[in-house]
Short mmCIF file of C-alpha atoms in Angstrom, two decimals:
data_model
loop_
_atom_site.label_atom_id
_atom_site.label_comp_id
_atom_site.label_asym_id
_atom_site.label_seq_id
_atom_site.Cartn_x
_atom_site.Cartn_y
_atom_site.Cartn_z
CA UNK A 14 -36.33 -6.96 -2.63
CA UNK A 15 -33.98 -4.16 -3.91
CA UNK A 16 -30.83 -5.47 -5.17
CA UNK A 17 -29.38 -1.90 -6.09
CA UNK A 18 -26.03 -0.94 -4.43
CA UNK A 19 -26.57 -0.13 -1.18
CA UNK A 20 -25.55 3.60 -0.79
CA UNK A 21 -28.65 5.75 -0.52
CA UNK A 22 -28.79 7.81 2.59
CA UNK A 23 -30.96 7.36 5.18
CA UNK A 24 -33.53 10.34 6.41
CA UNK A 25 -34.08 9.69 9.66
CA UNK A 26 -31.14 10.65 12.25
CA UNK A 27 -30.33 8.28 14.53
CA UNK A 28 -30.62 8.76 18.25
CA UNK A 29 -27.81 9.40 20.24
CA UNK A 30 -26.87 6.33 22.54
CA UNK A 31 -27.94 7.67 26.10
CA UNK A 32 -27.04 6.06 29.14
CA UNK A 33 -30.15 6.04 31.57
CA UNK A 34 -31.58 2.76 32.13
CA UNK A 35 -32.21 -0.36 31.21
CA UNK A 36 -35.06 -1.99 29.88
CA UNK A 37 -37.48 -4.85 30.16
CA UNK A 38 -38.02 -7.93 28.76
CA UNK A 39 -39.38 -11.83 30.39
CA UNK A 40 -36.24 -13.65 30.23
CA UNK A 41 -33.12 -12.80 31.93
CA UNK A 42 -29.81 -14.40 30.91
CA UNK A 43 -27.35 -14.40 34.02
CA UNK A 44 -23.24 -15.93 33.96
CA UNK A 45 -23.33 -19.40 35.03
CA UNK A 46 -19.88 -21.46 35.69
CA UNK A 47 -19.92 -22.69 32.42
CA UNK A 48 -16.16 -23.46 31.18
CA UNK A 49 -14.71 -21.75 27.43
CA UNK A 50 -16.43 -21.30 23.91
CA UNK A 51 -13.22 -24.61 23.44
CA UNK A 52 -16.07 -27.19 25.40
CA UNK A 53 -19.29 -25.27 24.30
CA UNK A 54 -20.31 -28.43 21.88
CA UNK A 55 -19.75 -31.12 25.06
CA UNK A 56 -21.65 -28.39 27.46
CA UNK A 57 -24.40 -28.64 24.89
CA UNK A 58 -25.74 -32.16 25.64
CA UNK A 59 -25.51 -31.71 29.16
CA UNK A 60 -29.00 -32.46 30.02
CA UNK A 61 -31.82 -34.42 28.02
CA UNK A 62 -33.99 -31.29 27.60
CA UNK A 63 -33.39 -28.70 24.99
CA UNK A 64 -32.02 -24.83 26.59
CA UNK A 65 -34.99 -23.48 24.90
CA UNK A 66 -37.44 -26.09 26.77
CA UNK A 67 -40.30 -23.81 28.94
CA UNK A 68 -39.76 -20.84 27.29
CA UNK A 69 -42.27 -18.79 25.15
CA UNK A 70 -40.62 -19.37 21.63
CA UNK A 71 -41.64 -20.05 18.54
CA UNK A 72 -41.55 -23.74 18.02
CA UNK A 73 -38.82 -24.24 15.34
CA UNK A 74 -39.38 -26.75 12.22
CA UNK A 75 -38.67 -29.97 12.32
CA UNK A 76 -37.94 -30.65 8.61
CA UNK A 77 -34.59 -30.27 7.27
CA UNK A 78 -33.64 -26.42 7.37
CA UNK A 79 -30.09 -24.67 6.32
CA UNK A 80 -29.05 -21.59 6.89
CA UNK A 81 -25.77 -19.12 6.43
CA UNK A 82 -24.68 -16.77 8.97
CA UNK A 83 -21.64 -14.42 8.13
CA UNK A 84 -19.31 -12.47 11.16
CA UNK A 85 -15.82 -11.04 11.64
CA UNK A 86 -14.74 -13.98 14.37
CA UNK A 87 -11.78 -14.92 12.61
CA UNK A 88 -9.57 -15.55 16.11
CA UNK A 89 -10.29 -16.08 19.57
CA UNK A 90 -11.54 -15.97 21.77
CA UNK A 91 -14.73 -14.68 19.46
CA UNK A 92 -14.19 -17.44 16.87
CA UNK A 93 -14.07 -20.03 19.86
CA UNK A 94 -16.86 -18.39 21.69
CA UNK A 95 -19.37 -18.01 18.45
CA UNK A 96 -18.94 -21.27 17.21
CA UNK A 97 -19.57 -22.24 20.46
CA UNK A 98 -23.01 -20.95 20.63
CA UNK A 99 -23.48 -22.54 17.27
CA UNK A 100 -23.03 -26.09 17.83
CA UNK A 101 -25.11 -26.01 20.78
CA UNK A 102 -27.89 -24.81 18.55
CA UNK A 103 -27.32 -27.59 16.20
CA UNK A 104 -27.20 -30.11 19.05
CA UNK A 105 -30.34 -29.02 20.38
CA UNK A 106 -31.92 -28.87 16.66
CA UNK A 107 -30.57 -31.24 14.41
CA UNK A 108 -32.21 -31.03 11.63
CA UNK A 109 -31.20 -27.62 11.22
CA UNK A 110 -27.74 -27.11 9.57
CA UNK A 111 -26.07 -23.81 10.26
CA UNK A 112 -23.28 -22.58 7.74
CA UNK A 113 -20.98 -20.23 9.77
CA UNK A 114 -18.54 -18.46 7.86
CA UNK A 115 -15.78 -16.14 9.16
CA UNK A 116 -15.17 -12.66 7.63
CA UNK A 117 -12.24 -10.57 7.80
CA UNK A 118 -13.57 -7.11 9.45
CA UNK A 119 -11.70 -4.67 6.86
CA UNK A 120 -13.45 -6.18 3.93
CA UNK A 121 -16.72 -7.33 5.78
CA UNK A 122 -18.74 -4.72 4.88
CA UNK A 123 -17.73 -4.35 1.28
CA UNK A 124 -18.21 -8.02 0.87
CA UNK A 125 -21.40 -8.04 2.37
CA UNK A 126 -22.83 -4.51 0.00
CA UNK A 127 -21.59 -6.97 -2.60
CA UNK A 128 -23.44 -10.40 -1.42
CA UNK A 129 -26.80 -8.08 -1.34
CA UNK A 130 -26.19 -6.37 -4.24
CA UNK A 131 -26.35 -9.51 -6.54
CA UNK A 132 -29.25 -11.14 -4.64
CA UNK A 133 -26.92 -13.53 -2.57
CA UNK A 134 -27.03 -12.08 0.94
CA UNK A 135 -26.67 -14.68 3.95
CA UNK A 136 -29.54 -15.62 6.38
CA UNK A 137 -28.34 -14.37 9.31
CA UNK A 138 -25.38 -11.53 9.32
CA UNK A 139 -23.41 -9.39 12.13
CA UNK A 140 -23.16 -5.39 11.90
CA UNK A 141 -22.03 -2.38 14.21
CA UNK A 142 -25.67 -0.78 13.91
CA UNK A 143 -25.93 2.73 13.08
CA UNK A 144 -26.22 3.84 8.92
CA UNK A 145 -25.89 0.55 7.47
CA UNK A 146 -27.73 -1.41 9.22
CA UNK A 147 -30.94 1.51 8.12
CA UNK A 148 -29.83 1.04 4.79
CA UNK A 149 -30.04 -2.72 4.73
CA UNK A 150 -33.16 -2.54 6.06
CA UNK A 151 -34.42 0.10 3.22
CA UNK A 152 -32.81 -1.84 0.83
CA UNK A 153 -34.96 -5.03 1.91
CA UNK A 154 -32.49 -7.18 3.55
CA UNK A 155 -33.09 -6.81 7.08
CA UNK A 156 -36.14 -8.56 8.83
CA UNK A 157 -38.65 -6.27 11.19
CA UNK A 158 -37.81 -8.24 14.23
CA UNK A 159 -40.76 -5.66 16.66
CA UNK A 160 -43.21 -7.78 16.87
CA UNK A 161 -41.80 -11.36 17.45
CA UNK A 162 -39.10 -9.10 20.38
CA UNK A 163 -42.86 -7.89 22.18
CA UNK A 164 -43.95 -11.62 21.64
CA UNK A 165 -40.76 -13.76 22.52
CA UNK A 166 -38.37 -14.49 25.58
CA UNK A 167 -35.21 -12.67 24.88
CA UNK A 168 -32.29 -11.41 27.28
CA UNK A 169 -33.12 -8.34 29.38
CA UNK A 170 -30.92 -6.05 26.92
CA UNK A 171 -29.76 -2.59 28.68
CA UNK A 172 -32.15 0.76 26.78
CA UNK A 173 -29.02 1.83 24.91
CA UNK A 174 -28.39 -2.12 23.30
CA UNK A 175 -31.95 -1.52 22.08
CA UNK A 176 -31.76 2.29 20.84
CA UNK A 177 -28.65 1.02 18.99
CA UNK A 178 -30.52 -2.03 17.47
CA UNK A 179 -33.56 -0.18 16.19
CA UNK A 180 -34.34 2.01 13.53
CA UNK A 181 -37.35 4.41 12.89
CA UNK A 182 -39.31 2.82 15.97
CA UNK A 183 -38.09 -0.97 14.56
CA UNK A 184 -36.52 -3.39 16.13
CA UNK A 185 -34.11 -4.96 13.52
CA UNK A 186 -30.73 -6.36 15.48
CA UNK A 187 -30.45 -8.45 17.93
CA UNK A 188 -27.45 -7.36 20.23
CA UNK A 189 -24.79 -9.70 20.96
CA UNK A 190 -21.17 -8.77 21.09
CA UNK A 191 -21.23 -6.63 24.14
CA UNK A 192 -20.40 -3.36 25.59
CA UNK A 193 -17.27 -1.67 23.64
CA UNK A 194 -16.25 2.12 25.01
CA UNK A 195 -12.84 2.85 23.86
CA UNK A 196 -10.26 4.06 25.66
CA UNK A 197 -6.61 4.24 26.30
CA UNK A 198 -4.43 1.20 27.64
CA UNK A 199 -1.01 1.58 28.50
CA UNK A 200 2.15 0.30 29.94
CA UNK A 201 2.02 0.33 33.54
CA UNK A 202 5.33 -0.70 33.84
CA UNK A 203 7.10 1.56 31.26
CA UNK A 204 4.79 4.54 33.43
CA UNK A 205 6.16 3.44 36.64
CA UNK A 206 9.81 3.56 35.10
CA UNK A 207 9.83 6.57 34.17
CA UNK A 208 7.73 8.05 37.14
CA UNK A 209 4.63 8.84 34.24
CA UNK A 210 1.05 9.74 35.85
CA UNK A 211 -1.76 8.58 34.45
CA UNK A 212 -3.12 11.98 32.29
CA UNK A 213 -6.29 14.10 32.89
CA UNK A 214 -6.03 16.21 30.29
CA UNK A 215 -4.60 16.84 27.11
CA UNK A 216 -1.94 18.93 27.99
CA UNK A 217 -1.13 16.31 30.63
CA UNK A 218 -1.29 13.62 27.84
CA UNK A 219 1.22 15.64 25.73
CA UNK A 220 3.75 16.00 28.64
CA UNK A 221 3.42 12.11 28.84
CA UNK A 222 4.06 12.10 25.14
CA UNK A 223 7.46 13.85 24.94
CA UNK A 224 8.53 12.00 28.28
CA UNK A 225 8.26 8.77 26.16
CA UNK A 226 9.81 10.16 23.11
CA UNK A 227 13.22 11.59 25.10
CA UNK A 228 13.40 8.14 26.30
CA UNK A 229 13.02 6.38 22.70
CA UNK A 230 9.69 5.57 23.10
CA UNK A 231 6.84 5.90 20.61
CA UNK A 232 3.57 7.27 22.92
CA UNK A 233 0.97 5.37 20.39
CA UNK A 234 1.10 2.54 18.85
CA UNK A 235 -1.28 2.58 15.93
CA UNK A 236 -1.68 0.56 12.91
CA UNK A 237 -4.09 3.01 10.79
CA UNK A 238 -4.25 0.62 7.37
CA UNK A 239 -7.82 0.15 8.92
CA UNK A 240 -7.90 3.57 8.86
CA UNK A 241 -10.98 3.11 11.33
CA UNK A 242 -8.44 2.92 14.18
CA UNK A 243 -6.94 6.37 13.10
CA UNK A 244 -10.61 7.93 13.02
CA UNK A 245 -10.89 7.00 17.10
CA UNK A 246 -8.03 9.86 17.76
CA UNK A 247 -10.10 12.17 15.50
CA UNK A 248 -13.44 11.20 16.99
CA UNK A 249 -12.14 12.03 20.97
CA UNK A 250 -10.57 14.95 19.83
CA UNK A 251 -13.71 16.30 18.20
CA UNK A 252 -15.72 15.34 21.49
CA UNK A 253 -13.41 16.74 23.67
CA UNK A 254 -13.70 20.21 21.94
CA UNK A 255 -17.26 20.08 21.17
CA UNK A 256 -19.36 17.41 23.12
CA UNK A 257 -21.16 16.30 20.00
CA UNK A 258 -23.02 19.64 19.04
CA UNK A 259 -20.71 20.07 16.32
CA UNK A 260 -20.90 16.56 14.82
CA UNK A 261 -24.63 16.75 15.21
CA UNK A 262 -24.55 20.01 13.38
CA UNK A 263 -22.05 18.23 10.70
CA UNK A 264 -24.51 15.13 10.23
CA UNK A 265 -27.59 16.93 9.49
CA UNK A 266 -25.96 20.14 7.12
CA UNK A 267 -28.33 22.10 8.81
CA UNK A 268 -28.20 25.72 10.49
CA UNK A 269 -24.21 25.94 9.59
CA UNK A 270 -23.30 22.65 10.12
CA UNK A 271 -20.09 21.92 8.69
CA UNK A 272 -17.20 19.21 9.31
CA UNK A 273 -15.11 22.08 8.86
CA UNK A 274 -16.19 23.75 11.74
CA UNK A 275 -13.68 24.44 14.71
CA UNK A 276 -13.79 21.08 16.54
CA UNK A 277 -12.79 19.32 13.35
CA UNK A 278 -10.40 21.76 12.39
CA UNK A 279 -9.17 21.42 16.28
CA UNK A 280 -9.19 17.36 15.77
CA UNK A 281 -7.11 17.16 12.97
CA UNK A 282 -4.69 19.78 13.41
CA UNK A 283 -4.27 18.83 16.60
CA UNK A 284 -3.37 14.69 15.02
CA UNK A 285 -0.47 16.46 12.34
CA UNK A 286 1.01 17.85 15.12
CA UNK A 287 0.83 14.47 16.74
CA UNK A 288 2.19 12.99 13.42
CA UNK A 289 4.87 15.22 13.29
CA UNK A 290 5.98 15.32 16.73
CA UNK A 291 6.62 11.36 16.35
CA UNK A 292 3.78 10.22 18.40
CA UNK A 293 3.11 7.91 16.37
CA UNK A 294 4.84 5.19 14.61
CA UNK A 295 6.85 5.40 11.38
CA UNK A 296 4.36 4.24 8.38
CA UNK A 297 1.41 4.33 11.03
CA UNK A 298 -0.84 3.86 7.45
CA UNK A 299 0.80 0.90 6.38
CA UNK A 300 0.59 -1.07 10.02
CA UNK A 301 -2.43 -3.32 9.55
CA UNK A 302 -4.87 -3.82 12.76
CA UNK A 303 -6.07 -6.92 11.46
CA UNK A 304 -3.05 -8.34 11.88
CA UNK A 305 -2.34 -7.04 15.35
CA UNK A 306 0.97 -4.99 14.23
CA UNK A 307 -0.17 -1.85 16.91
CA UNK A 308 -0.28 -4.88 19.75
CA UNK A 309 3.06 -6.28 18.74
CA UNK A 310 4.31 -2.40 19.10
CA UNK A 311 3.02 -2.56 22.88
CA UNK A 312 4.75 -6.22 23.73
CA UNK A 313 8.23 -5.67 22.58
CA UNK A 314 8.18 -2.38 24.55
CA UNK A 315 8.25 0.48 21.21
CA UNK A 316 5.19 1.64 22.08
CA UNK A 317 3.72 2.34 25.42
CA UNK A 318 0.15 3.90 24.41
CA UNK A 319 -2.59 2.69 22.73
CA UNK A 320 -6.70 3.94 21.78
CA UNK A 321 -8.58 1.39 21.18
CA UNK A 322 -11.98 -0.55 21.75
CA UNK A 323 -12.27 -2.62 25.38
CA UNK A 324 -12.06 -5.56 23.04
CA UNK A 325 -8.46 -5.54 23.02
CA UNK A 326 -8.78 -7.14 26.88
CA UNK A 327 -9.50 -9.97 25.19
CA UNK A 328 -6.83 -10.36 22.39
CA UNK A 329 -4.08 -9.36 24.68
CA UNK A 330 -5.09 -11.86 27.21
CA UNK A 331 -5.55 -14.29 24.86
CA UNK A 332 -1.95 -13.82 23.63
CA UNK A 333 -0.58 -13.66 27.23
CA UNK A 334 -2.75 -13.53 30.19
CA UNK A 335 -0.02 -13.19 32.36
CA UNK A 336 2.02 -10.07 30.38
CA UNK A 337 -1.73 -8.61 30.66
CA UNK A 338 -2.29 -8.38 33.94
CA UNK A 339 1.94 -7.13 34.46
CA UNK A 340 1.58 -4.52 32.21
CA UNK A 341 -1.85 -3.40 31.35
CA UNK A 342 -3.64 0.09 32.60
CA UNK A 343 -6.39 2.04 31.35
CA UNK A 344 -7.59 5.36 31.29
CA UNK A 345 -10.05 7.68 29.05
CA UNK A 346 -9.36 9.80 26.91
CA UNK A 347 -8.16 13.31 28.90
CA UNK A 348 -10.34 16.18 29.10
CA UNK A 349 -9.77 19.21 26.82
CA UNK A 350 -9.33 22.02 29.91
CA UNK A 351 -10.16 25.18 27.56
CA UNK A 352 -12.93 23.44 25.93
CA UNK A 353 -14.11 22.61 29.28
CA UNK A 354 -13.81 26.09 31.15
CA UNK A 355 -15.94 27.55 28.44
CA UNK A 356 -18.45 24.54 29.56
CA UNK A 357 -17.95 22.09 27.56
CA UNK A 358 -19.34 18.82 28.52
CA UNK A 359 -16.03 16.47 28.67
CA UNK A 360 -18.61 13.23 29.04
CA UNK A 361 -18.95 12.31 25.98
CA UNK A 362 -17.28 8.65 25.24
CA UNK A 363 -16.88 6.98 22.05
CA UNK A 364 -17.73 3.90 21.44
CA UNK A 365 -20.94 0.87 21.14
CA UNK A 366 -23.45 -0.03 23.38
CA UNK A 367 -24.13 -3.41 21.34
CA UNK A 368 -20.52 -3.95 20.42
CA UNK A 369 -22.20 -6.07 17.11
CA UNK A 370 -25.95 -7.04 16.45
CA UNK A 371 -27.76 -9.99 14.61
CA UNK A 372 -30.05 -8.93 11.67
CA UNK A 373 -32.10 -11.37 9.85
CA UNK A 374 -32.43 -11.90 5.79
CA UNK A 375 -34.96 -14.28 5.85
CA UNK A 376 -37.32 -13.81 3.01
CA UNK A 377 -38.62 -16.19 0.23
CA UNK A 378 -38.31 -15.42 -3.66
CA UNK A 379 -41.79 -13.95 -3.70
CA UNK A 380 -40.33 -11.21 -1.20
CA UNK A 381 -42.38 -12.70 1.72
CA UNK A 382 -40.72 -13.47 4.84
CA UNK A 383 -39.50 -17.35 5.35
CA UNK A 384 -41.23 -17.41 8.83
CA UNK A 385 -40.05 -21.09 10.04
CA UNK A 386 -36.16 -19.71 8.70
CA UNK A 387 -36.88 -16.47 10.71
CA UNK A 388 -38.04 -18.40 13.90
CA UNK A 389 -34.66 -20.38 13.85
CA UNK A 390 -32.61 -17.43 13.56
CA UNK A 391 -34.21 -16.09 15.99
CA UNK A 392 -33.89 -18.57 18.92
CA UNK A 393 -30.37 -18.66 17.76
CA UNK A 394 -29.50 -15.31 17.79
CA UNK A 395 -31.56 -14.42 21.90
CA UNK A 396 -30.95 -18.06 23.40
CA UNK A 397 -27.81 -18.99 22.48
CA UNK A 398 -25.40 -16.28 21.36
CA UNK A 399 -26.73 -14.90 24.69
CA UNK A 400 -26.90 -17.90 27.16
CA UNK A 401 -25.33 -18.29 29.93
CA UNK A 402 -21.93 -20.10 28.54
CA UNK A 403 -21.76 -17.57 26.09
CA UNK A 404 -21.74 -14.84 28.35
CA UNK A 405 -19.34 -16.53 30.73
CA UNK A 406 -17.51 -16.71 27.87
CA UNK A 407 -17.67 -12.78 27.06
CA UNK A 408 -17.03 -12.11 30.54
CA UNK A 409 -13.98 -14.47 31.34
CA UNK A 410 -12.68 -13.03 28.10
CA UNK A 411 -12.96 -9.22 29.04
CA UNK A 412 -15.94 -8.67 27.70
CA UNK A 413 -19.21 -7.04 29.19
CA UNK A 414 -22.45 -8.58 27.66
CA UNK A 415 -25.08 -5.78 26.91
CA UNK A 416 -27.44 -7.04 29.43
CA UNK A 417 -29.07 -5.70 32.71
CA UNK A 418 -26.67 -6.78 35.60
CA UNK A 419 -24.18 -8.19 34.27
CA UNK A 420 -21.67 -4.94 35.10
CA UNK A 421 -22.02 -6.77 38.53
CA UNK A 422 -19.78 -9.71 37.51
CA UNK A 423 -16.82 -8.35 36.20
CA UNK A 424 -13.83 -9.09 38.15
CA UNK A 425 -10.99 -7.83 35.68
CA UNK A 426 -9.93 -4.27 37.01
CA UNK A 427 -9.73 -2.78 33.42
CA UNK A 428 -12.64 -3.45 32.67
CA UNK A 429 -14.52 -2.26 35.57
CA UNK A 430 -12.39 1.13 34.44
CA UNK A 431 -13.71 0.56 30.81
CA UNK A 432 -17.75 0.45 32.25
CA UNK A 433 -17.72 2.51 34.87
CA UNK A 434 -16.25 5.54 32.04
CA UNK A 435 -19.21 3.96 30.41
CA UNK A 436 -21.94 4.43 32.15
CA UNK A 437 -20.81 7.73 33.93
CA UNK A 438 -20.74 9.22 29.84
CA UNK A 439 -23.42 11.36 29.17
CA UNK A 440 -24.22 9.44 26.13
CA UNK A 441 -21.88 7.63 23.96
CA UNK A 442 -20.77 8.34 20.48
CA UNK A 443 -21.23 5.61 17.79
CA UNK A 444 -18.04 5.08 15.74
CA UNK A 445 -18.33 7.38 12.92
CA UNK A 446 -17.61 5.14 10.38
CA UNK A 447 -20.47 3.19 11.96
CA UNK A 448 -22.88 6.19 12.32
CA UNK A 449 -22.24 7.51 9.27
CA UNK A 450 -24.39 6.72 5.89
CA UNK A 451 -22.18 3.75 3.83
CA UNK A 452 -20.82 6.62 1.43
CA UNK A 453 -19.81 8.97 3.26
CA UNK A 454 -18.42 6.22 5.61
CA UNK A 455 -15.71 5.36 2.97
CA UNK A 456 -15.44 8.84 2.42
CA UNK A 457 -14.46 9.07 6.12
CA UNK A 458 -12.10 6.32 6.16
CA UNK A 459 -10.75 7.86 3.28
CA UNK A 460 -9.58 10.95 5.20
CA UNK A 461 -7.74 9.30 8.20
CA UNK A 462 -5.43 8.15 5.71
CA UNK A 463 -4.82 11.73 4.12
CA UNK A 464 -5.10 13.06 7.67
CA UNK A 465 -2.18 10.79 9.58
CA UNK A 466 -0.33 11.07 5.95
CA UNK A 467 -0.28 14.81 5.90
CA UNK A 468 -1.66 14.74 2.55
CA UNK A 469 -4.24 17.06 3.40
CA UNK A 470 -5.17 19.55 5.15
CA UNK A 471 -8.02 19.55 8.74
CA UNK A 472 -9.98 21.95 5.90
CA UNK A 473 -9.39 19.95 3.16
CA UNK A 474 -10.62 16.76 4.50
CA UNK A 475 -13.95 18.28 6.12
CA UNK A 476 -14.82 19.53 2.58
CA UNK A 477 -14.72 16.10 1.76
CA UNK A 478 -17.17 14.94 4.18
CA UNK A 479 -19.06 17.69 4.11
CA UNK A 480 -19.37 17.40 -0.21
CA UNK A 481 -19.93 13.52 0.72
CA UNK A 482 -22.58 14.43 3.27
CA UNK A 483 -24.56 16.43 1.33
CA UNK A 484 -24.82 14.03 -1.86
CA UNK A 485 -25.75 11.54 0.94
CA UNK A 486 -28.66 13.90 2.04
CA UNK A 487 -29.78 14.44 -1.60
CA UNK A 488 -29.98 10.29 -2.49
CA UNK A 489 -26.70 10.65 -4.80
#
């Protein structure tokens, strides 16, 4: 395997998430009335037989077998819910010891660069798809997962969940963290004080804006130490103005491409204004995400806006079901209505169609794959991070399994807002720092702090990417 950093770029571009069907496979994983992630391990022993018992699977070792599986669920629900699916794994296979370890998500994917980097990579790890998880797999750290997904029972994962887990005609994740389009929740009750409509466009979104500031109230809250969080503002904007033709342009550096182009200039002009209008909140790049500041912003009443991933249905109802369903509205992003009379598509969400994915480092010193370790991840990752109490689970949490049907069971109205926006999109924008290759990624990242800071300029920071992009292209 190659242990070299892992910031080569990628040749081949990935294809563009489009919604248009759903695909195929012999096992179908439907919600059952299981209870929360909280009695998962109890649920497990249920019944004598094993969950996996009469379907075609490989049949797992019985000899002692150990394995490590990093991901980001460091609250709940998601911490509740994953280890949830892991214990019943280990009570159904007991010889088999799984080491689950919690990352932070700021420092995940440095962390994990470094793990493979020095040879010490775990078994089983979770990504967003898109550049890196090419990269790991060029870098030979990623198992070929095609043939055993043609061969094996696995859930009946929607086309785009697939597209999104495969690279260069290989299947190499297996999705399981559900549906995430991002859009805008808000303060129903602040709206209805002050007699706000819900926006359709951008101009209408900037009326809404100074409304809340004459009344003292910030229109977004965003904590932008992530910096990813910052780089969903720039992402809409850029759609809005451009569908994707310019960032598709941008990616490749072909034919005039250029993150410098007039969407991006649009984007990020259009954010300093934002910033210095007061839409956003004093020292928005030193409010951390991680630590929910931008949700805090929204409960003590500062803030009454806020773009972010449908996740967030989740975390606010798991800090207070009952202020969530009070308070909480959504809406997408508003249409840009020049872009749009000069036909501009305005269907183009942002967003994931696998939320996370499972990939596989299961190889043996001499570089051959560990089969019997690759079996057991495997079964872990199809039948139980995407049984049926684990998709109750998603589901009674907020959120929307990537899996044929189950848009049919959601009962929470926000989220039937959040899919519906989803599946109406024309096809739905990865998150850039997702998309992008690993260096220019950072590169990215770099930028929505200089661009929220006013440190730089829309022009300025598109050189960046665009100097990043090209050393990407040429293997730098």
């Amino acid at each position: 395997m190659n242990k070299k950093v892992l910031a080569t770029f990628f040749a081949t571009v990935l294809a563009t998430t489009t919604l248009v069907g759903c695909g195929g496979s012999s096992a179908t994983t439907t919600p059952s009335a299981g209870g929360s992630g909280a009695d998962a391990t109890a649920q497990a022993g249920a019944s004598s037989g094993k969950q996996t018992d009469g379907k075609n699977l490989p049949t797992l070792t019985t000899e002692p077998l150990e394995i490590t599986l990093w991901d980001i669920a460091t609250e709940d629900p998601a911490k509740t819910t994953q280890e949830g699916a892991v214990q019943r794994f280990m009570k159904d296979y007991p010889n088999i010891k799984v080491n689950q370890v919690h990352q932070q998500n700021d420092n995940y994917k440095q962390q994990l660069v470094v793990a493979m980097s020095s040879g010490q990579a775990p078994d089983i790890y979770v990504h967003w798809g898109g550049g890196p998880m090419a990269e790991y797999y060029k870098s030979g750290f990623a198992n070929d997962l095609t043939e055993m997904y043609a061969k094996y029972d696995h859930p009946e994962f929607i086309d785009a969940a697939v597209a999104q887990s495969t690279y260069d005609g290989k299947m190499l994740a297996i999705p399981f963290g559900g549906l995430s389009g991002c859009d805008i929740f808000y303060n129903k009750t602040i709206f209805k004080d002050l007699g706000l409509e819900v926006p359709k466009t951008i101009d209408e979104l900037e009326a809404v804006c100074e409304k809340l500031k004459a009344n003292n109230i910030i229109p977004f809250s965003l904590a932008n130490a992530s910096k990813w969080t910052g780089s969903m503002y720039y992402m809409y904007l850029v759609a809005r103005h451009s569908g994707n033709a310019e960032f598709d342009a941008a990616y490749t550096q072909e034919n005039g491409g250029t993150f410098t182009s007039d969407a991006f200039v649009y984007a990020g002009s259009k954010i300093q204004d934002w910033v210095k209008k007061g839409y956003f909140p004093d020292g928005v790049n030193s409010l951390s995400a991680d630590d929910n500041q931008d949700r805090a912003l929204l409960y003590d009443g500062s803030a009454a806006m806020m773009l972010h991933g449908a996740w967030q249905v989740s975390g606010i109802k798991a800090d207070s079901e009952e202020w969530y369903n009070e308070n909480v509205g959504v809406f997408r992003f508003p249409e840009d209505s020049e872009a749009k009379a000069k036909g501009v598509p305005q269907d183009v969400e942002i967003g994931t169609a696998i939320g996370m994915g499972m990939s596989f480092n299961c190889f043996k010193d001499d570089k051959t794959v560990d089969q019997e370790k690759l079996d057991a991840c495997y079964v872990l990752a199809t039948q139980y991070y995407n049984d049926d109490t684990y998709n109750n689970d998603q589901l009674s949490s907020g959120t929307q399994p990537s899996i044929k049907g189950m848009e049919e069971n959601i009962d929470d109205p926000n989220m039937k807002i959040i899919a519906d926006v989803f599946f109406n999109a024309s096809n739905v924008q990865l998150w850039y720092d997702q998309y992008l290759p690993a260096s220019v990624t950072e590169v990215h990242k770099n930028c929505m702090t200089e661009l929220f800071g006013l440190e730089k300029t829309p022009e300025e920071i598109g050189k960046e990417h665009d100097d990043a992009m090209k050393k990407a292209i040429a293997g730098q």
